[in-house]
Amino acid sequence: MLTVALVGRPNVGKYNLFNRLSGKRLAIVEETSGVTRDRLYATVTHDGVSFRLIDTGGLVTDPDALEKHITKQTDIAVAEADLILFLVSAQDGRTPMDDVVASKLRTLGKPVWLVVNKADNEKFKDSWADFCAYEFSPTMTISAMHAIGTDELLDRLLHEASLFEDEEEEKENKDEAYCAVAFVGKPNAGKSSLTNALAGFERSIVSDIPGTTRDNVDTL
């Protein structure tokens, strides 16, 4: 299954786009930066074609202790991804942090699509021009909040997924059944540590800060 990662600085609308493409409210949507911390997964299926979508936390310069964990989670998502959607904000224009993210993505040798989000009205229709120097292709101008241009983006992703999909592997996956187990408890009881120990890799951020895990985090 094609794996697509959403990457960008804080507050460019990654969580809105994640929810829009997945068709579910899986990511917490807030104006406060740093809400999304762990990477989130969703399987997007349409007309029998599926791809896996990963939401990541915002990348920042000079990260503090918690933000370093967020950066590591993003690095893991990027390593897993076959395709990266680099989100920027039409309303903010090009920023120094966008430049940092673009430079990082350029070294990966993976396909990067530039998605200019928050183009909520006509005055932002040409905002993509601010980001031409990045030379990522294709470039799409959308508003995830208002569902402008998101259908075209989804169609392009499904086309990529159809080229990538292995039909025999898909049939095998449909035959598998899983037992769902939920870890519940008060803050700092060690739920994230237990998740990582059983998964065998760093699935969740582990920190002494209460409330580090905010979204529902799942893994096989």
Coordinates of N, CA and C in Angstrom, one line a residue:
M1 N 0.8 -1.2 0.0 CA 0.0 0.0 0.0 C 0.9 1.2 0.0
L2 N 0.6 2.2 -0.9 CA 1.3 3.5 -0.9 C 1.2 4.2 0.4
T3 N 2.3 4.7 0.9 CA 2.3 5.4 2.2 C 2.6 6.9 1.9
V4 N 1.8 7.8 2.4 CA 1.9 9.2 2.1 C 2.0 9.9 3.5
A5 N 3.0 10.8 3.6 CA 3.2 11.5 4.9 C 3.0 13.0 4.7
L6 N 2.3 13.6 5.6 CA 2.0 15.1 5.6 C 3.1 15.7 6.5
V7 N 3.9 16.6 5.9 CA 5.0 17.2 6.6 C 5.0 18.8 6.4
G8 N 5.4 19.5 7.5 CA 5.4 20.9 7.4 C 5.7 21.6 8.7
R9 N 5.8 22.9 8.8 CA 6.0 23.6 10.0 C 4.6 23.6 10.8
P10 N 4.6 24.1 12.0 CA 3.3 24.2 12.7 C 2.3 25.1 12.1
N11 N 1.0 24.7 12.2 CA -0.1 25.6 11.8 C -0.2 25.8 10.3
V12 N 0.2 24.9 9.5 CA -0.1 25.0 8.1 C -1.3 24.1 7.7
G13 N -1.9 23.5 8.7 CA -3.2 22.8 8.4 C -3.0 21.3 8.1
K14 N -2.0 20.7 8.6 CA -1.8 19.2 8.3 C -2.9 18.4 8.9
Y15 N -3.3 18.7 10.1 CA -4.4 18.0 10.8 C -5.7 18.1 10.1
N16 N -6.0 19.3 9.6 CA -7.2 19.5 8.8 C -7.2 18.7 7.5
L17 N -6.1 18.7 6.8 CA -6.0 17.9 5.6 C -6.0 16.4 5.9
F18 N -5.4 16.0 7.0 CA -5.5 14.6 7.4 C -6.9 14.1 7.6
N19 N -7.7 14.9 8.4 CA -9.1 14.6 8.6 C -9.9 14.7 7.3
R20 N -9.6 15.6 6.4 CA -10.4 15.8 5.2 C -10.1 14.6 4.3
L21 N -8.9 14.1 4.1 CA -8.6 13.0 3.2 C -9.1 11.7 3.8
S22 N -8.9 11.6 5.1 CA -9.4 10.3 5.7 C -10.9 10.2 5.9
G23 N -11.5 11.3 5.8 CA -13.0 11.3 6.0 C -13.4 11.2 7.4
K24 N -12.5 11.3 8.4 CA -12.8 11.1 9.8 C -12.1 12.2 10.6
R25 N -12.7 12.5 11.7 CA -12.0 13.5 12.6 C -11.0 12.7 13.5
L26 N -9.9 12.3 13.0 CA -8.9 11.5 13.7 C -7.9 12.4 14.4
A27 N -7.5 13.5 13.9 CA -6.5 14.4 14.4 C -7.2 15.6 15.1
I28 N -6.6 16.0 16.3 CA -7.2 17.1 17.0 C -6.9 18.4 16.2
V29 N -7.9 19.2 16.1 CA -7.7 20.5 15.3 C -7.8 21.6 16.3
E30 N -6.7 22.4 16.4 CA -6.6 23.5 17.3 C -5.8 24.6 16.6
E31 N -6.0 25.8 17.0 CA -5.1 26.9 16.5 C -3.7 26.9 17.2
T32 N -3.7 26.3 18.4 CA -2.5 26.2 19.2 C -1.5 25.3 18.5
S33 N -0.2 25.8 18.3 CA 0.8 25.0 17.7 C 1.3 23.9 18.6
G34 N 1.7 22.8 18.0 CA 2.3 21.7 18.8 C 1.2 20.7 19.3
V35 N 0.0 20.8 18.8 CA -1.1 19.9 19.3 C -0.8 18.5 18.9
T36 N -0.5 18.3 17.6 CA -0.1 17.0 17.1 C 1.3 16.7 17.4
R37 N 1.5 15.5 18.1 CA 2.9 15.2 18.6 C 3.3 13.8 18.0
D38 N 2.6 12.8 18.4 CA 2.9 11.5 17.8 C 2.4 11.4 16.3
R39 N 2.9 10.6 15.5 CA 2.4 10.4 14.2 C 1.1 9.6 14.2
L40 N 0.2 10.0 13.3 CA -1.1 9.4 13.3 C -1.3 8.7 11.9
Y41 N -2.0 7.6 11.9 CA -2.1 6.8 10.7 C -3.6 6.7 10.3
A42 N -3.9 6.7 9.0 CA -5.3 6.4 8.6 C -5.2 5.7 7.2
T43 N -6.0 4.7 7.0 CA -6.1 4.1 5.6 C -7.2 4.8 4.9
V44 N -6.9 5.3 3.7 CA -7.9 6.0 2.9 C -8.2 5.1 1.7
T45 N -9.5 4.8 1.6 CA -10.0 3.9 0.5 C -11.1 4.5 -0.3
H46 N -11.0 4.4 -1.6 CA -12.0 5.0 -2.5 C -12.1 4.2 -3.8
D47 N -13.3 3.7 -4.1 CA -13.4 2.9 -5.3 C -12.4 1.7 -5.4
G48 N -12.2 1.1 -4.2 CA -11.4 -0.1 -4.2 C -9.9 0.1 -4.2
V49 N -9.5 1.4 -4.2 CA -8.1 1.8 -4.1 C -7.8 2.4 -2.8
S50 N -6.6 1.9 -2.2 CA -6.3 2.4 -0.8 C -4.9 2.9 -0.7
F51 N -4.7 3.9 0.2 CA -3.3 4.3 0.5 C -3.3 4.6 2.0
R52 N -2.1 4.6 2.6 CA -1.9 4.8 4.0 C -1.4 6.3 4.2
L53 N -2.1 7.0 5.1 CA -1.8 8.4 5.3 C -1.2 8.6 6.7
I54 N -0.1 9.4 6.8 CA 0.5 9.7 8.1 C 0.5 11.2 8.3
D55 N -0.1 11.6 9.5 CA 0.0 13.0 9.9 C 1.2 13.1 10.9
T56 N 1.9 14.2 10.9 CA 3.0 14.5 11.7 C 2.9 15.8 12.4
G57 N 3.7 16.0 13.5 CA 3.8 17.2 14.2 C 4.5 18.3 13.4
G58 N 4.4 19.5 13.8 CA 5.1 20.6 13.1 C 6.5 20.7 13.4
L59 N 7.4 20.9 12.4 CA 8.8 21.0 12.5 C 9.2 22.5 12.9
V60 N 10.1 22.7 13.8 CA 10.5 24.0 14.3 C 12.0 24.1 14.3
T61 N 12.5 25.4 14.3 CA 13.9 25.6 14.6 C 14.2 25.6 16.1
D62 N 15.4 25.2 16.5 CA 15.7 25.3 17.9 C 14.7 24.6 18.8
P63 N 14.4 23.3 18.5 CA 13.4 22.6 19.3 C 13.7 22.4 20.7
D64 N 12.7 22.5 21.6 CA 12.9 22.1 23.0 C 12.9 20.6 23.2
A65 N 12.9 20.1 24.4 CA 13.0 18.7 24.7 C 11.8 17.9 24.0
L66 N 10.6 18.4 24.2 CA 9.5 17.8 23.6 C 9.4 17.9 22.1
E67 N 9.8 19.0 21.6 CA 9.8 19.2 20.1 C 10.8 18.3 19.4
K68 N 11.9 18.0 20.1 CA 12.9 17.0 19.6 C 12.2 15.7 19.4
H69 N 11.4 15.3 20.3 CA 10.6 14.0 20.2 C 9.7 14.1 19.0
I70 N 9.0 15.2 18.8 CA 8.1 15.4 17.7 C 8.9 15.3 16.3
T71 N 10.1 15.9 16.3 CA 11.0 15.8 15.1 C 11.3 14.4 14.8
K72 N 11.7 13.6 15.8 CA 12.0 12.2 15.6 C 10.8 11.4 15.1
Q73 N 9.6 11.7 15.6 CA 8.4 11.1 15.1 C 8.2 11.4 13.6
T74 N 8.5 12.6 13.2 CA 8.4 13.0 11.8 C 9.4 12.3 11.0
D75 N 10.6 12.2 11.5 CA 11.7 11.5 10.7 C 11.3 10.1 10.5
I76 N 10.7 9.4 11.4 CA 10.2 8.1 11.3 C 9.2 8.0 10.2
A77 N 8.2 8.9 10.2 CA 7.1 8.9 9.2 C 7.7 9.1 7.8
V78 N 8.7 10.1 7.7 CA 9.3 10.4 6.4 C 10.0 9.1 5.8
A79 N 10.7 8.4 6.8 CA 11.4 7.2 6.3 C 10.5 6.1 5.8
E80 N 9.3 6.1 6.4 CA 8.3 5.1 6.0 C 7.6 5.4 4.7
A81 N 7.5 6.7 4.4 CA 6.7 7.2 3.3 C 7.3 6.9 1.9
D82 N 6.4 6.7 1.0 CA 6.8 6.5 -0.4 C 6.6 7.9 -1.1
L83 N 5.7 8.7 -0.6 CA 5.4 10.0 -1.1 C 5.2 11.0 0.0
I84 N 5.7 12.2 -0.2 CA 5.6 13.3 0.9 C 4.8 14.4 0.4
L85 N 3.8 14.9 1.2 CA 3.0 16.1 0.9 C 3.6 17.2 1.8
F86 N 4.3 18.1 1.2 CA 4.9 19.2 1.9 C 3.9 20.4 2.0
L87 N 3.3 20.6 3.2 CA 2.3 21.7 3.3 C 2.9 23.0 3.7
V88 N 2.4 24.1 3.1 CA 2.8 25.4 3.4 C 1.5 26.2 3.5
S89 N 1.6 27.5 4.0 CA 0.4 28.3 4.2 C 0.3 29.4 3.1
A90 N -0.8 29.4 2.4 CA -1.0 30.5 1.4 C -1.1 31.9 2.2
Q91 N -1.7 31.9 3.3 CA -2.0 33.1 4.1 C -0.7 33.7 4.7
D92 N 0.2 32.8 5.1 CA 1.5 33.3 5.7 C 2.6 33.6 4.7
G93 N 2.5 32.9 3.5 CA 3.5 33.0 2.5 C 4.7 32.2 2.9
R94 N 5.8 32.4 2.1 CA 7.0 31.6 2.4 C 7.7 32.2 3.7
T95 N 8.1 31.2 4.5 CA 8.8 31.6 5.8 C 10.1 30.9 5.9
P96 N 11.0 31.4 6.7 CA 12.3 30.8 6.9 C 12.2 29.3 7.3
M97 N 11.2 29.0 8.1 CA 11.0 27.6 8.5 C 10.6 26.7 7.4
D98 N 9.8 27.2 6.5 CA 9.4 26.5 5.3 C 10.7 26.2 4.5
D99 N 11.6 27.1 4.4 CA 12.9 26.9 3.7 C 13.7 25.8 4.3
V100 N 13.7 25.7 5.7 CA 14.4 24.6 6.4 C 13.8 23.3 6.1
V101 N 12.4 23.2 6.1 CA 11.8 22.0 5.8 C 12.0 21.5 4.4
A102 N 11.9 22.5 3.4 CA 12.2 22.2 2.0 C 13.6 21.6 1.8
S103 N 14.5 22.2 2.4 CA 15.9 21.8 2.3 C 16.1 20.3 2.8
K104 N 15.4 20.0 3.9 CA 15.5 18.7 4.5 C 14.8 17.7 3.6
L105 N 13.7 18.0 3.0 CA 13.0 17.1 2.2 C 13.7 16.9 0.8
R106 N 14.4 17.9 0.4 CA 15.1 17.8 -0.9 C 16.2 16.7 -0.9
T107 N 16.8 16.5 0.3 CA 17.9 15.5 0.4 C 17.4 14.0 0.5
L108 N 16.1 13.8 0.6 CA 15.6 12.5 0.8 C 15.6 11.6 -0.4
G109 N 15.5 12.2 -1.6 CA 15.4 11.4 -2.8 C 14.1 10.7 -3.0
K110 N 13.0 11.3 -2.4 CA 11.7 10.8 -2.5 C 10.8 11.8 -3.2
P111 N 9.7 11.3 -3.8 CA 8.8 12.3 -4.5 C 8.2 13.3 -3.4
V112 N 8.2 14.5 -3.7 CA 7.6 15.6 -2.8 C 6.6 16.4 -3.6
W113 N 5.4 16.4 -3.1 CA 4.4 17.3 -3.7 C 4.2 18.5 -2.8
L114 N 4.2 19.7 -3.4 CA 4.0 20.9 -2.7 C 2.5 21.2 -2.6
V115 N 2.0 21.3 -1.4 CA 0.6 21.6 -1.2 C 0.4 23.0 -0.5
V116 N -0.1 24.0 -1.2 CA -0.2 25.3 -0.6 C -1.6 25.4 0.0
N117 N -1.7 25.3 1.3 CA -3.0 25.2 2.0 C -3.5 26.5 2.5
K118 N -4.6 26.6 3.0 CA -5.3 27.8 3.5 C -5.5 28.9 2.5
A119 N -5.7 28.4 1.2 CA -6.1 29.3 0.2 C -7.7 29.4 0.2
D120 N -8.2 30.1 1.2 CA -9.6 30.0 1.5 C -10.5 30.9 0.6
N121 N -9.9 31.8 -0.1 CA -10.7 32.7 -1.0 C -9.8 33.1 -2.2
E122 N -10.5 33.8 -3.1 CA -9.9 34.1 -4.4 C -8.6 34.8 -4.4
K123 N -8.4 35.7 -3.3 CA -7.1 36.5 -3.3 C -5.9 35.6 -3.1
F124 N -6.1 34.3 -2.7 CA -4.9 33.5 -2.5 C -4.7 32.5 -3.6
K125 N -5.4 32.7 -4.8 CA -5.3 31.7 -5.8 C -3.9 31.6 -6.5
D126 N -3.1 32.7 -6.4 CA -1.8 32.7 -7.0 C -0.7 32.6 -5.9
S127 N -1.1 32.2 -4.7 CA -0.1 32.2 -3.6 C 1.0 31.1 -3.9
W128 N 0.7 30.2 -4.7 CA 1.7 29.1 -5.0 C 3.0 29.8 -5.6
A129 N 2.9 30.9 -6.2 CA 4.1 31.6 -6.8 C 5.2 31.9 -5.8
D130 N 4.8 32.1 -4.5 CA 5.8 32.4 -3.5 C 6.7 31.2 -3.3
F131 N 6.3 30.0 -3.7 CA 7.1 28.8 -3.3 C 7.7 28.1 -4.6
C132 N 7.7 28.8 -5.7 CA 8.2 28.2 -6.9 C 9.7 27.8 -6.8
A133 N 10.4 28.6 -6.0 CA 11.9 28.3 -5.9 C 12.2 27.0 -5.3
Y134 N 11.2 26.4 -4.7 CA 11.4 25.0 -4.1 C 11.5 24.0 -5.2
E135 N 10.9 24.2 -6.3 CA 11.0 23.3 -7.5 C 10.4 21.9 -7.2
F136 N 9.4 21.9 -6.3 CA 8.7 20.6 -6.1 C 7.5 20.5 -7.1
S137 N 7.3 19.3 -7.6 CA 6.2 19.2 -8.6 C 5.5 17.8 -8.3
P138 N 4.2 17.8 -8.4 CA 3.3 18.9 -8.8 C 3.1 19.9 -7.6
T139 N 2.5 21.1 -7.9 CA 2.2 22.0 -6.8 C 0.7 22.2 -6.9
M140 N 0.0 22.1 -5.7 CA -1.5 22.3 -5.7 C -1.8 23.3 -4.6
T141 N -2.8 24.1 -5.0 CA -3.3 25.1 -4.1 C -4.7 24.7 -3.6
I142 N -4.9 24.6 -2.2 CA -6.1 24.0 -1.7 C -6.5 24.8 -0.4
S143 N -7.7 24.5 0.1 CA -8.1 24.8 1.4 C -8.7 23.6 2.0
A144 N -7.9 22.9 2.9 CA -8.4 21.7 3.6 C -9.7 22.0 4.4
M145 N -9.7 23.2 5.1 CA -10.8 23.5 5.9 C -12.1 23.7 5.1
H146 N -12.0 24.3 3.9 CA -13.2 24.5 3.1 C -13.4 23.6 1.9
A147 N -12.6 22.5 1.9 CA -12.7 21.5 0.9 C -12.5 22.1 -0.5
I148 N -11.6 23.0 -0.7 CA -11.3 23.6 -2.0 C -10.0 22.9 -2.5
G149 N -10.2 22.2 -3.7 CA -9.0 21.6 -4.3 C -8.7 20.2 -3.7
T150 N -9.3 19.8 -2.6 CA -9.0 18.6 -2.0 C -9.4 17.4 -2.7
D151 N -10.5 17.5 -3.5 CA -11.0 16.4 -4.3 C -9.9 16.0 -5.4
E152 N -9.4 17.1 -6.0 CA -8.4 16.9 -7.0 C -7.1 16.2 -6.4
L153 N -6.7 16.7 -5.2 CA -5.6 16.1 -4.6 C -5.8 14.7 -4.3
L154 N -7.0 14.3 -3.8 CA -7.4 13.0 -3.4 C -7.3 12.1 -4.7
D155 N -7.8 12.6 -5.8 CA -7.8 11.9 -7.1 C -6.4 11.5 -7.5
R156 N -5.5 12.5 -7.4 CA -4.1 12.3 -7.7 C -3.5 11.2 -6.8
L157 N -3.8 11.3 -5.5 CA -3.2 10.3 -4.6 C -3.7 8.9 -4.9
L158 N -5.0 8.8 -5.2 CA -5.6 7.5 -5.6 C -5.0 7.0 -6.8
H159 N -4.7 7.8 -7.8 CA -4.0 7.4 -9.0 C -2.7 6.8 -8.7
E160 N -1.9 7.5 -7.9 CA -0.6 7.0 -7.5 C -0.7 5.7 -6.7
A161 N -1.7 5.6 -5.9 CA -1.9 4.4 -5.1 C -2.3 3.2 -6.0
S162 N -3.1 3.5 -7.0 CA -3.5 2.4 -7.9 C -2.3 1.8 -8.7
L163 N -1.3 2.7 -9.0 CA -0.1 2.2 -9.6 C 0.8 1.4 -8.7
F164 N 0.7 1.7 -7.4 CA 1.6 1.1 -6.4 C 1.0 -0.2 -5.8
E165 N -0.3 -0.3 -5.9 CA -1.0 -1.4 -5.1 C -0.7 -2.8 -5.7
D166 N -0.4 -3.7 -4.7 CA -0.2 -5.1 -5.1 C -1.5 -5.8 -4.7
E167 N -2.2 -6.3 -5.7 CA -3.6 -6.8 -5.5 C -3.5 -8.1 -4.7
E168 N -2.5 -9.0 -4.9 CA -2.5 -10.2 -4.1 C -2.2 -9.9 -2.6
E169 N -1.3 -9.0 -2.3 CA -1.0 -8.6 -0.9 C -2.3 -8.0 -0.3
E170 N -3.0 -7.2 -1.1 CA -4.3 -6.6 -0.5 C -5.3 -7.7 -0.1
K171 N -5.4 -8.8 -0.9 CA -6.3 -9.8 -0.6 C -5.9 -10.6 0.7
E172 N -4.6 -10.8 0.8 CA -4.1 -11.4 2.0 C -4.4 -10.6 3.3
N173 N -4.2 -9.3 3.2 CA -4.4 -8.4 4.3 C -5.9 -8.4 4.7
K174 N -6.8 -8.5 3.8 CA -8.2 -8.6 4.1 C -8.6 -9.8 4.8
D175 N -7.9 -10.9 4.7 CA -8.2 -12.1 5.3 C -7.7 -12.2 6.8
E176 N -6.8 -11.2 7.2 CA -6.3 -11.3 8.5 C -7.2 -10.6 9.5
A177 N -7.2 -11.1 10.7 CA -8.1 -10.5 11.8 C -7.2 -10.1 12.9
Y178 N -7.5 -9.1 13.6 CA -6.7 -8.6 14.7 C -7.6 -8.4 15.9
C179 N -6.9 -8.6 17.1 CA -7.6 -8.3 18.4 C -7.2 -6.9 18.8
A180 N -8.2 -6.1 19.1 CA -7.9 -4.7 19.5 C -7.7 -4.6 21.0
V181 N -6.6 -4.0 21.4 CA -6.3 -3.8 22.8 C -6.1 -2.3 23.1
A182 N -6.7 -1.8 24.1 CA -6.6 -0.3 24.4 C -5.9 -0.2 25.8
F183 N -4.9 0.7 25.9 CA -4.3 1.0 27.1 C -4.9 2.3 27.7
V184 N -5.4 2.2 28.9 CA -6.1 3.4 29.5 C -5.5 3.6 30.9
G185 N -5.3 4.8 31.3 CA -4.8 5.1 32.7 C -4.5 6.5 32.9
K186 N -4.2 6.9 34.1 CA -3.9 8.3 34.4 C -2.6 8.7 33.8
P187 N -2.3 10.0 33.7 CA -1.0 10.5 33.1 C 0.2 9.9 33.8
N188 N 1.2 9.6 33.0 CA 2.5 9.1 33.5 C 2.4 7.8 34.2
A189 N 1.4 7.0 33.8 CA 1.4 5.6 34.3 C 2.2 4.7 33.4
G190 N 2.7 5.2 32.3 CA 3.6 4.3 31.5 C 3.0 3.7 30.3
K191 N 1.8 4.3 29.8 CA 1.1 3.7 28.7 C 2.0 3.7 27.4
S192 N 2.6 4.9 27.2 CA 3.4 5.0 26.0 C 4.6 4.1 26.0
S193 N 5.3 4.0 27.2 CA 6.4 3.0 27.3 C 6.0 1.6 27.1
L194 N 4.8 1.2 27.6 CA 4.3 -0.1 27.3 C 4.0 -0.4 25.9
T195 N 3.4 0.6 25.2 CA 3.1 0.5 23.8 C 4.4 0.3 23.0
N196 N 5.5 1.1 23.3 CA 6.7 0.9 22.6 C 7.4 -0.4 22.9
A197 N 7.3 -0.9 24.1 CA 7.9 -2.1 24.5 C 7.3 -3.3 23.7
L198 N 5.9 -3.3 23.6 CA 5.2 -4.4 22.9 C 5.4 -4.3 21.4
A199 N 5.4 -3.0 20.9 CA 5.6 -2.8 19.4 C 7.0 -3.2 19.0
G200 N 8.0 -2.9 19.8 CA 9.3 -3.2 19.5 C 10.0 -2.0 18.8
F201 N 9.4 -0.9 18.8 CA 10.0 0.3 18.2 C 9.3 1.5 18.9
E202 N 9.9 2.7 18.6 CA 9.4 3.9 19.2 C 8.1 4.4 18.5
R203 N 7.0 3.9 18.9 CA 5.7 4.3 18.3 C 5.2 5.6 18.9
S204 N 5.4 5.8 20.2 CA 4.8 6.9 20.9 C 6.0 7.7 21.6
I205 N 5.8 9.0 21.7 CA 6.8 9.8 22.5 C 6.7 9.5 23.9
V206 N 7.8 9.3 24.6 CA 7.9 9.0 26.0 C 8.5 10.2 26.7
S207 N 7.8 10.8 27.6 CA 8.3 12.0 28.3 C 7.7 12.1 29.7
D208 N 8.4 12.8 30.6 CA 7.9 13.0 31.9 C 6.8 14.1 32.0
I209 N 6.6 14.8 30.9 CA 5.6 15.8 30.9 C 4.2 15.2 30.8
P210 N 3.4 15.5 31.8 CA 2.0 14.9 31.8 C 1.3 15.4 30.5
G211 N 0.5 14.5 29.9 CA -0.3 14.9 28.8 C 0.4 15.0 27.5
T212 N 1.6 14.3 27.4 CA 2.4 14.3 26.2 C 1.6 13.7 25.0
T213 N 1.0 12.6 25.3 CA 0.1 11.9 24.3 C -1.2 12.5 24.3
R214 N -1.7 13.1 23.2 CA -3.0 13.7 23.1 C -3.9 13.0 22.2
D215 N -3.4 12.5 21.1 CA -4.3 11.8 20.1 C -4.3 10.3 20.4
N216 N -5.3 9.6 19.9 CA -5.3 8.2 19.9 C -4.3 7.6 19.0
V217 N -3.4 6.9 19.6 CA -2.2 6.3 18.8 C -2.4 4.8 18.7
D218 N -2.3 4.3 17.5 CA -2.5 2.9 17.3 C -1.4 2.3 16.5
T219 N -1.2 1.0 16.6 CA -0.2 0.3 15.8 C -0.5 -1.2 15.8
L220 N 0.0 -1.9 14.8 CA -0.2 -3.4 14.8 C 1.0 -4.0 15.5

